[in-house]
XYZ file of C-alpha atoms in Angstrom:
637
model
C -2.573 11.780 13.533
C -6.855 11.468 14.047
C -8.887 9.399 10.961
C -9.884 12.871 9.039
C -6.240 13.642 9.153
C -5.123 10.618 7.270
C -5.024 10.478 3.531
C -8.271 8.920 2.056
C -6.656 6.958 -0.440
C -3.492 5.924 0.382
C -0.441 6.077 2.462
C 2.030 5.349 -0.082
C 3.336 7.628 -2.673
C 3.032 5.453 -5.437
C -0.440 4.426 -4.447
C -1.517 8.018 -4.311
C 0.398 8.788 -7.968
C -1.378 6.033 -9.724
C -4.823 6.857 -8.810
C -5.606 9.364 -11.073
C -4.752 7.282 -13.804
C -7.182 4.565 -13.325
C -9.497 7.097 -12.137
C -8.390 8.486 -16.232
C -8.288 4.545 -17.913
C -12.410 4.283 -16.857
C -11.643 1.352 -14.405
C -12.995 1.237 -11.063
C -9.994 0.923 -7.874
C -10.758 -0.311 -4.501
C -11.029 3.350 -3.420
C -13.735 4.083 -5.618
C -16.174 1.069 -4.719
C -15.371 1.331 -1.044
C -15.962 5.147 -1.339
C -19.566 4.547 -3.117
C -20.678 2.098 -0.734
C -21.167 5.349 1.533
C -23.215 4.507 4.715
C -23.206 0.765 6.107
C -25.991 -0.823 7.234
C -25.928 -0.439 11.212
C -27.493 -3.942 11.660
C -24.933 -5.626 10.077
C -21.889 -3.147 11.578
C -23.107 -4.277 14.818
C -23.912 -7.628 14.162
C -27.088 -7.535 14.686
C -28.595 -9.214 11.043
C -28.516 -12.868 10.364
C -29.673 -14.886 7.157
C -28.885 -18.305 7.580
C -32.117 -19.246 7.176
C -35.523 -19.167 5.049
C -37.188 -17.102 8.424
C -34.978 -14.186 7.556
C -33.145 -12.086 7.300
C -33.681 -11.303 10.774
C -32.371 -8.084 12.588
C -32.275 -7.373 15.963
C -33.199 -4.141 17.877
C -35.104 -3.364 21.144
C -38.163 -3.309 19.228
C -37.460 -7.035 18.139
C -34.806 -8.691 20.803
C -34.597 -11.893 19.190
C -34.509 -13.668 15.753
C -37.205 -15.845 14.836
C -35.304 -19.248 15.980
C -35.263 -17.363 19.315
C -31.583 -16.443 19.250
C -30.149 -13.036 20.973
C -27.835 -9.963 20.087
C -24.831 -11.884 21.453
C -25.126 -15.091 20.274
C -25.790 -13.870 16.509
C -22.744 -11.392 16.415
C -20.235 -14.232 17.829
C -21.991 -16.553 15.650
C -21.391 -14.295 12.915
C -17.855 -13.977 14.025
C -16.960 -17.551 14.329
C -18.682 -17.827 10.981
C -15.547 -15.750 9.927
C -13.348 -17.829 12.285
C -14.155 -20.969 10.240
C -13.571 -18.970 6.802
C -9.735 -18.189 8.121
C -9.128 -21.480 9.314
C -9.770 -23.464 6.181
C -7.501 -20.692 3.948
C -5.225 -21.530 6.193
C -5.566 -25.442 6.357
C -5.645 -25.244 2.835
C -2.636 -23.576 2.617
C -0.764 -26.114 5.298
C -2.334 -29.294 3.289
C -0.618 -27.393 -0.235
C 2.683 -27.858 1.737
C 2.658 -31.372 2.826
C 1.474 -32.061 -0.762
C 4.522 -30.245 -2.300
C 7.153 -31.359 0.262
C 5.897 -35.349 -0.263
C 6.341 -34.585 -4.335
C 9.701 -33.381 -3.333
C 10.533 -36.547 -1.851
C 10.046 -38.541 -5.075
C 12.239 -35.810 -6.920
C 8.697 -34.837 -8.767
C 9.578 -30.741 -8.207
C 12.050 -28.680 -9.356
C 12.286 -28.105 -5.349
C 15.136 -29.326 -3.208
C 15.561 -29.176 0.831
C 16.923 -26.375 1.598
C 17.000 -26.808 5.818
C 17.178 -30.419 6.222
C 16.820 -29.505 10.228
C 13.784 -27.626 10.182
C 12.631 -31.087 8.676
C 13.973 -32.773 11.615
C 12.192 -30.259 13.988
C 8.535 -30.970 12.343
C 9.914 -34.736 12.279
C 10.212 -34.566 15.864
C 6.618 -32.611 16.078
C 4.818 -35.444 14.727
C 6.295 -38.135 16.238
C 8.190 -39.612 13.403
C 11.885 -40.959 14.301
C 14.994 -39.807 12.105
C 16.914 -42.646 12.319
C 16.430 -46.497 12.686
C 13.474 -47.250 10.661
C 14.037 -50.199 8.370
C 12.888 -48.146 5.321
C 15.362 -45.369 5.871
C 18.157 -48.059 6.290
C 17.332 -48.591 2.234
C 16.584 -45.278 1.240
C 18.576 -44.189 -1.248
C 18.265 -40.735 0.419
C 17.662 -41.055 4.098
C 15.937 -37.144 4.227
C 14.294 -37.443 1.448
C 12.173 -40.540 2.986
C 11.900 -38.450 5.785
C 10.307 -35.711 4.126
C 7.534 -37.903 2.464
C 7.264 -39.834 6.383
C 6.509 -35.695 7.457
C 4.608 -34.973 4.575
C 1.816 -37.454 4.951
C 2.035 -37.422 8.959
C 1.437 -34.021 8.304
C -1.762 -34.343 6.179
C -2.879 -36.941 8.732
C -2.235 -34.810 11.646
C -4.168 -32.272 9.913
C -7.529 -34.536 10.584
C -6.682 -35.585 13.376
C -10.526 -36.237 15.296
C -11.426 -33.461 17.299
C -12.136 -35.644 20.388
C -8.174 -35.772 20.281
C -5.200 -33.587 21.378
C -3.822 -32.189 18.660
C -0.267 -33.808 18.008
C 1.430 -30.498 17.335
C -0.759 -28.282 19.317
C 0.891 -31.026 22.204
C 4.316 -31.017 20.851
C 4.742 -26.849 19.650
C 2.756 -25.030 22.406
C 4.143 -23.802 25.930
C 3.204 -26.389 28.371
C 1.998 -23.273 30.544
C -0.378 -22.767 27.910
C -1.514 -26.694 27.501
C -2.464 -26.127 30.984
C -4.400 -23.345 30.421
C -6.536 -24.922 27.837
C -7.033 -27.750 29.260
C -8.411 -26.785 32.600
C -10.955 -24.271 29.944
C -11.812 -27.201 27.836
C -10.254 -25.595 24.843
C -6.980 -28.170 23.858
C -8.044 -28.668 20.001
C -7.615 -31.991 17.696
C -6.563 -30.878 14.454
C -7.682 -28.022 12.276
C -9.569 -30.029 9.896
C -11.758 -31.700 12.573
C -12.257 -28.648 14.227
C -13.623 -26.738 11.068
C -16.200 -29.113 11.067
C -17.056 -29.408 14.736
C -17.499 -25.222 14.342
C -18.794 -25.561 11.013
C -21.664 -27.904 12.082
C -22.045 -25.533 15.366
C -22.715 -22.390 13.836
C -25.745 -23.689 11.989
C -29.123 -22.620 12.985
C -30.185 -23.624 16.232
C -27.353 -25.913 17.320
C -25.276 -23.735 19.252
C -27.163 -20.357 20.436
C -25.252 -19.290 23.689
C -22.523 -16.452 23.171
C -20.245 -18.190 25.313
C -19.814 -21.570 23.662
C -19.397 -19.611 20.303
C -16.888 -17.816 21.712
C -15.329 -20.728 23.416
C -15.435 -22.609 20.244
C -13.878 -20.099 18.349
C -10.448 -19.817 20.769
C -10.455 -23.856 19.955
C -10.275 -23.707 16.156
C -7.594 -20.649 16.712
C -5.486 -22.454 18.786
C -5.933 -25.297 16.738
C -5.097 -23.764 13.347
C -2.044 -21.665 15.271
C 0.297 -24.685 16.144
C -1.731 -27.237 13.860
C -1.571 -25.707 10.525
C 0.515 -22.168 10.513
C 3.654 -23.150 12.090
C 4.002 -26.340 10.417
C 3.163 -25.063 7.217
C 6.278 -22.332 7.670
C 8.577 -25.126 8.691
C 7.863 -27.432 5.224
C 8.470 -24.099 3.400
C 11.638 -23.533 5.332
C 12.701 -26.913 4.591
C 12.023 -26.514 1.131
C 13.076 -23.111 0.026
C 15.584 -22.004 3.247
C 14.446 -20.141 6.912
C 14.597 -16.384 6.475
C 17.224 -14.836 6.694
C 18.119 -11.077 7.341
C 18.999 -10.014 3.795
C 18.649 -6.245 1.620
C 15.306 -6.643 -0.644
C 13.504 -3.864 -2.516
C 9.880 -2.824 -2.422
C 7.120 -0.494 -3.486
C 5.730 -0.041 -7.290
C 9.094 0.876 -8.579
C 10.438 -2.761 -8.564
C 8.447 -3.175 -11.408
C 10.770 -1.863 -15.017
C 8.660 -1.668 -17.835
C 11.757 -2.501 -19.781
C 11.375 -5.750 -18.585
C 9.067 -9.010 -19.132
C 7.311 -9.240 -15.758
C 5.643 -11.627 -13.615
C 3.859 -11.490 -10.531
C 2.902 -13.967 -8.269
C 0.728 -13.145 -6.369
C -1.607 -14.090 -3.192
C -0.925 -16.289 -0.749
C 1.117 -19.890 -1.466
C 4.769 -19.497 -2.355
C 5.341 -22.835 -4.011
C 4.562 -21.536 -8.238
C 6.587 -18.436 -7.552
C 9.530 -19.994 -6.283
C 9.150 -22.256 -9.976
C 9.066 -19.685 -11.686
C 11.821 -17.977 -10.018
C 13.906 -20.886 -10.694
C 12.780 -21.290 -14.637
C 13.539 -17.414 -14.364
C 16.895 -18.064 -13.474
C 17.585 -20.185 -16.671
C 20.221 -18.196 -19.105
C 17.928 -19.815 -21.762
C 14.773 -18.101 -20.531
C 16.507 -14.582 -19.812
C 17.643 -15.225 -24.056
C 14.257 -15.487 -25.074
C 12.794 -12.811 -23.067
C 15.999 -10.763 -24.611
C 15.067 -11.940 -28.602
C 11.709 -10.479 -27.664
C 13.335 -7.300 -27.240
C 13.032 -7.291 -23.172
C 16.300 -6.164 -21.376
C 15.187 -9.584 -19.618
C 12.761 -11.293 -17.975
C 11.840 -10.545 -13.701
C 9.679 -12.031 -11.289
C 7.724 -9.784 -8.758
C 6.391 -10.559 -5.308
C 2.988 -9.697 -4.765
C 1.008 -9.953 -1.453
C 2.110 -12.912 0.567
C 3.209 -14.803 -2.081
C 5.874 -12.232 -2.562
C 6.447 -11.582 1.133
C 7.271 -15.394 1.343
C 9.532 -15.182 -1.673
C 10.977 -12.027 -0.044
C 11.637 -13.252 3.173
C 14.142 -16.133 1.573
C 15.327 -14.965 -1.688
C 17.696 -12.521 -2.460
C 16.975 -9.592 -4.956
C 19.061 -10.735 -7.534
C 18.106 -9.148 -10.919
C 16.107 -11.969 -11.624
C 13.596 -11.716 -8.479
C 13.445 -8.148 -8.360
C 11.060 -7.367 -4.823
C 7.932 -6.904 -3.704
C 5.315 -4.801 -4.895
C 2.921 -4.094 -2.079
C 0.249 -5.576 0.162
C -3.546 -6.717 -1.210
C -4.725 -2.784 -2.248
C -1.344 -2.288 -4.280
C -2.275 -4.495 -7.116
C -4.604 -2.661 -9.586
C -2.150 0.120 -9.342
C 0.634 -2.659 -10.083
C -1.590 -3.463 -13.274
C -1.840 0.452 -13.836
C 1.957 1.090 -14.534
C 1.419 -1.272 -18.159
C 3.808 -3.094 -17.229
C 3.060 -6.189 -15.776
C 2.914 -8.758 -18.279
C 1.218 -11.851 -15.968
C -0.301 -11.979 -12.732
C -0.323 -15.391 -11.436
C -3.322 -15.952 -8.668
C -2.918 -18.315 -6.201
C -4.888 -18.801 -2.934
C -6.692 -15.546 -1.691
C -6.795 -11.439 -2.055
C -7.326 -11.634 -6.085
C -9.871 -8.815 -6.466
C -12.691 -10.291 -8.651
C -12.804 -6.808 -10.918
C -9.359 -7.264 -11.792
C -10.480 -8.476 -15.599
C -10.934 -5.037 -16.265
C -7.729 -3.200 -14.550
C -5.585 -6.158 -16.474
C -7.965 -5.578 -20.262
C -7.218 -1.832 -20.353
C -3.392 -1.961 -19.187
C -2.466 -5.131 -20.967
C -1.835 -7.748 -18.275
C -2.385 -11.432 -18.585
C -4.080 -13.046 -15.931
C -3.349 -16.517 -14.778
C -4.960 -18.408 -12.437
C -2.687 -20.958 -10.744
C -5.176 -22.373 -7.350
C -8.071 -24.027 -7.999
C -9.665 -22.163 -5.673
C -9.197 -18.871 -7.537
C -12.060 -17.434 -9.652
C -12.046 -13.870 -11.488
C -14.637 -13.472 -13.575
C -13.533 -13.566 -17.239
C -10.122 -15.422 -16.712
C -9.487 -17.972 -19.516
C -5.743 -18.597 -18.260
C -5.484 -21.826 -15.654
C -2.739 -24.031 -14.318
C -4.281 -25.105 -11.152
C -1.012 -25.618 -9.039
C -0.041 -29.266 -8.760
C 3.578 -30.032 -7.208
C 4.333 -32.722 -9.537
C 3.279 -30.260 -12.612
C 4.611 -27.509 -11.567
C 7.900 -26.844 -13.548
C 5.985 -27.320 -16.608
C 3.671 -24.779 -15.448
C 6.123 -22.448 -14.555
C 7.309 -23.492 -17.868
C 4.188 -21.945 -19.700
C 3.829 -19.437 -17.174
C 6.860 -18.164 -18.285
C 5.986 -18.084 -22.028
C 2.969 -16.860 -22.012
C 4.752 -13.417 -20.180
C 7.414 -13.292 -23.013
C 4.522 -13.258 -25.716
C 2.509 -10.362 -23.928
C 5.636 -8.235 -23.960
C 5.637 -8.936 -27.351
C 2.801 -7.480 -28.244
C 2.909 -4.944 -25.268
C 5.912 -3.805 -26.262
C 6.236 0.117 -27.360
C 2.525 1.030 -26.348
C 3.421 3.587 -23.339
C 4.045 2.118 -19.803
C 3.763 4.347 -16.505
C 7.248 3.608 -14.325
C 6.725 4.176 -11.057
C 9.955 5.573 -9.489
C 9.667 4.845 -5.609
C 11.410 2.193 -3.930
C 12.674 1.557 -0.454
C 15.565 -0.828 0.438
C 14.639 -2.874 3.147
C 15.823 -5.385 5.708
C 13.765 -8.681 5.129
C 13.908 -12.139 6.556
C 13.929 -12.251 10.422
C 12.896 -15.380 11.357
C 13.484 -17.178 14.955
C 16.582 -18.332 14.039
C 17.785 -14.955 12.024
C 17.012 -13.074 15.497
C 18.861 -15.788 17.424
C 21.631 -15.839 15.397
C 21.460 -11.345 15.623
C 21.536 -11.735 19.372
C 24.489 -14.221 18.947
C 22.679 -17.456 19.705
C 20.676 -16.765 22.435
C 17.865 -14.997 23.604
C 19.831 -13.206 26.327
C 20.345 -10.102 25.276
C 16.940 -9.357 23.993
C 16.050 -10.068 27.855
C 18.719 -8.068 28.967
C 17.681 -5.541 27.222
C 14.093 -5.787 28.608
C 15.293 -6.251 31.938
C 17.327 -2.627 31.370
C 14.332 -0.880 30.226
C 15.896 0.024 27.080
C 13.319 -1.891 25.611
C 9.927 -1.508 27.110
C 8.469 -4.516 24.968
C 7.547 -6.142 22.351
C 4.513 -5.591 19.857
C 3.601 -8.394 16.992
C 2.093 -6.313 14.193
C -0.356 -8.341 12.322
C -2.468 -6.656 10.147
C -4.409 -6.430 6.920
C -4.890 -3.509 5.047
C -8.421 -1.830 4.915
C -9.770 1.531 3.831
C -12.482 1.433 6.939
C -10.116 3.807 9.105
C -8.854 5.848 6.369
C -6.782 5.257 3.280
C -4.690 1.669 2.917
C -2.008 1.780 5.676
C -2.336 4.960 7.215
C -3.735 3.988 9.999
C -0.719 0.990 10.372
C 2.354 3.181 9.830
C 0.869 5.869 12.483
C 0.542 2.660 14.959
C 3.969 1.396 14.357
C 5.646 4.513 14.188
C 4.032 5.740 17.563
C 4.910 1.892 18.948
C 9.061 2.218 17.870
C 8.629 6.106 19.342
C 8.144 4.142 22.996
C 11.266 2.053 22.939
C 8.461 -0.982 21.963
C 10.477 -3.447 19.462
C 7.603 -4.077 16.562
C 7.969 -7.794 14.857
C 5.701 -7.173 11.463
C 3.661 -10.023 9.529
C 1.154 -9.636 6.918
C -0.333 -6.975 4.553
C 1.219 -5.003 7.654
C 4.234 -6.218 7.546
C 4.454 -4.704 3.886
C 2.937 -1.353 4.722
C 5.903 -1.185 6.993
C 8.398 -1.819 4.688
C 6.918 0.350 1.894
C 6.944 3.456 4.076
C 10.662 2.830 5.137
C 10.146 1.640 8.694
C 11.805 -1.958 7.699
C 15.209 -0.056 7.455
C 18.476 0.466 9.455
C 18.074 4.230 9.062
C 14.330 3.825 10.818
C 16.346 3.684 13.724
C 16.488 7.322 13.862
C 12.893 7.511 14.452
C 12.994 4.905 17.061
C 12.575 6.172 21.497
C 16.558 6.256 22.997
C 16.053 3.191 23.977
C 15.231 1.055 21.067
C 17.477 3.063 18.953
C 20.665 1.805 21.165
C 19.527 -1.294 20.681
C 19.377 -1.127 17.077
C 22.092 0.688 16.142
C 23.955 -2.163 18.511
C 22.250 -5.072 16.748
C 21.918 -3.739 13.238
C 18.173 -4.250 13.002
C 15.659 -2.288 12.180
C 13.117 -1.041 14.576
C 10.726 -2.988 12.527
C 11.319 -5.886 11.882
C 9.703 -7.900 8.742
C 8.976 -11.165 10.227
C 6.801 -12.356 6.959
C 3.515 -13.021 6.051
C 0.211 -13.832 8.033
C 1.033 -17.596 8.433
C 3.607 -16.574 10.345
C 1.133 -16.063 13.162
C 2.557 -19.224 13.668
C 6.165 -18.851 13.777
C 5.295 -15.931 16.401
C 3.167 -18.172 18.615
C 6.668 -20.031 18.567
C 8.883 -17.179 19.436
C 6.267 -16.015 22.295
C 6.724 -19.533 24.035
C 10.514 -19.285 24.004
C 10.804 -16.016 25.393
C 7.913 -17.275 27.854
C 10.177 -20.498 28.815
C 13.157 -18.463 28.771
C 11.575 -16.051 31.491
C 10.292 -19.207 33.146
C 6.602 -18.021 32.994
C 3.507 -18.234 31.027
C 2.984 -15.846 28.007
C 0.068 -13.772 29.459
C 2.866 -12.461 31.924
C 5.135 -11.557 29.219
C 5.213 -7.483 27.946
C 4.209 -8.306 24.671
C 1.233 -7.685 22.732
C -0.532 -7.634 19.794
C -2.208 -5.119 17.163
C -3.770 -5.367 14.192
C -4.406 -1.634 13.269
C -6.372 -2.472 9.817
C -7.216 -5.749 9.984
C -9.321 -6.905 7.239
C -10.554 -10.564 6.717
C -11.634 -13.510 7.817
C -7.705 -15.053 8.449
C -7.116 -11.925 10.645
C -10.251 -12.691 12.651
C -9.008 -16.243 13.486
C -5.748 -14.860 13.965
C -7.091 -12.266 16.637
C -8.666 -15.394 18.116
C -5.449 -16.880 18.337
C -3.649 -14.494 20.415
C -6.128 -13.865 23.035
C -6.036 -17.463 23.289
C -2.586 -17.560 23.530
C -2.595 -14.893 26.654
C -2.182 -11.743 24.958
C -3.247 -7.838 25.110
C -4.411 -7.469 21.274
C -5.423 -4.502 19.892
C -8.244 -4.334 16.832
C -8.654 -1.690 14.619
C -11.437 -1.137 13.292
C -14.682 -2.053 15.344
C -15.583 -5.710 14.807
C -19.134 -6.308 14.218
C -20.043 -6.604 18.052
C -20.868 -3.011 19.019
C -24.908 -3.966 19.003
C -24.181 -6.900 21.689
C -22.722 -5.335 25.066
C -22.456 -8.991 27.072
C -20.189 -9.919 23.597
C -18.140 -7.076 23.906
C -17.694 -7.567 27.609
C -16.819 -11.241 27.261
C -14.276 -10.518 24.411
C -12.456 -6.941 26.262
C -12.809 -8.308 29.441
C -14.306 -11.824 31.080
C -12.025 -13.880 28.587
C -8.491 -12.679 29.926
C -9.412 -14.561 33.260
C -10.080 -17.752 31.006
C -7.143 -17.739 28.717
C -4.856 -14.489 29.579
C -5.527 -12.521 26.857
C -8.385 -9.848 25.614
C -9.383 -7.769 22.511
C -8.634 -4.335 23.368
C -10.244 -1.615 20.435
C -9.064 1.747 20.041
C -9.171 3.179 16.293
C -6.637 5.932 17.014
C -3.357 5.901 16.660
C -2.443 7.943 20.403
C -4.960 5.595 22.672
C -3.958 2.727 20.932
C -0.846 2.827 21.809
C -1.460 3.940 24.745
C -3.240 1.030 25.749
C -0.776 -1.368 24.533
C 2.212 0.645 26.743
C 0.167 0.543 29.810
C -0.713 -3.090 29.470
C 2.735 -3.855 28.728
C 4.222 -1.445 31.848
C 1.824 -3.626 34.146
C 3.596 -7.063 32.576
C 6.892 -5.126 33.788
C 6.219 -4.544 37.011
C 4.656 -7.761 37.782
C 7.932 -9.353 36.683
C 9.979 -6.517 39.016
C 11.550 -5.478 35.548
């Protein structure tokens, strides 16, 4: 399906059905605002503009091939990309920091959370170089496991800030040995994420680094640091606190929002307050209070990556209702008129939300000190030791909001999809009988050609919301390529029905056989954008099992609708890991042919991976398949 044939609004019927309602209300939507921008600036789209200093803004063209400082187009475009990578790294590192703070507070009994998977705590502690027994403190601790949690939290905070002139303890512990050798040879072995952010931010200033090659190396180095030094450990912490994901049924799409219930939507990327809200909502007295207000009860409905984190770990049980969708869903969710509180933590809350919330009766609440949505007065900035009190206050606000909206017309959306979520590495191993051997045998036999990690945002640049992502996922599974999905692209596949076992009917004959034998969907719902670290660990485990380096694997990455700064970092991490990495839409580099050649060709000689840009699903998947078949041939498969 070409871009011209893809729906300009959305892949999803639920969003398309809500779109006229938003228009009729007079509130704008992301679709309207995107289309209103019209043709974009050619210099910006090609990466050839800079406004860092007062001599600018500068634009590079054949007539003016250098900026006022003397920087050329390739360095300008790569420096712009590095700035995106820095922001993505900062957001991920912030999340890891909040996870560590939550783990430490839990170790002292200051949160409502318990250690659901102590084995993950032991894994993290081992990676951080912390012994699990024998220390004097542990001998006198009332609960040695909680004492270990506190030490691991403090060690993780230290590791996040480990100096850039030292080798990151977490990269050494968690990344494959063969990759480490390649990074050392290339001079890319990083320190801790916070220190690498400082170095990269300084490097990206005016008149410090004007060499596109060294700027690209900085982006690769920073991405490695964050992948293994922030993303992998933060998921270990969340697994320890809330449980390692295991396959279980769940529900997605706007139909999970029932107007007859008090509905609270934890929204963003960090699951801590969302988990506290679920624990609070499960209390009988809370459900009784909701019924006294005239509701059938109170429900928590996940939104964006916070919702995805919850969906991967919590059963849909009548209190936790499921996931409404990825980031473009948020305005359309409010337009149901049935959202009582949107609790916004870090990332992906639209600055224009108050306009929609006022029209449809939603209370907006900021629950992160980073959030600044104009017009929002209610704030409960997340603090681990206050989270139980904050959850109680948000529940009270939601019940009061329901009293005020009761009797007003709402627009329930009937569409919802059943999915299977929770395919962590451990869950995948469990489905395979405890080892990777069945997966390796399926690869060797050719029933499964390879595995593709679909880690993507959702963008309108190449068509309507999720149209490119779903088209790519369908094409991949039809060619016997198993898809492991994370990020907003995961929600796209879930809502489109590709993460249910029945979707095996859409797969090629080999993948269909594997799915039915194992009882799994052809698109495995692996989690959020932070699960880039988890996917990297899985890739390393497969490489070690085959006794090869990661670049030799029949494995690729696709980001069919990359959108924001985290995704830019994820792409550099995938390339540094040694993977063929497809991205769409076209990144802002087209005006710098030397940089394009570096990122799509020359970098492969440095780290084994490279970028591939393709904006149409068929050619994109054909390129992925050709790469995987080449790797299979080289391995003798």
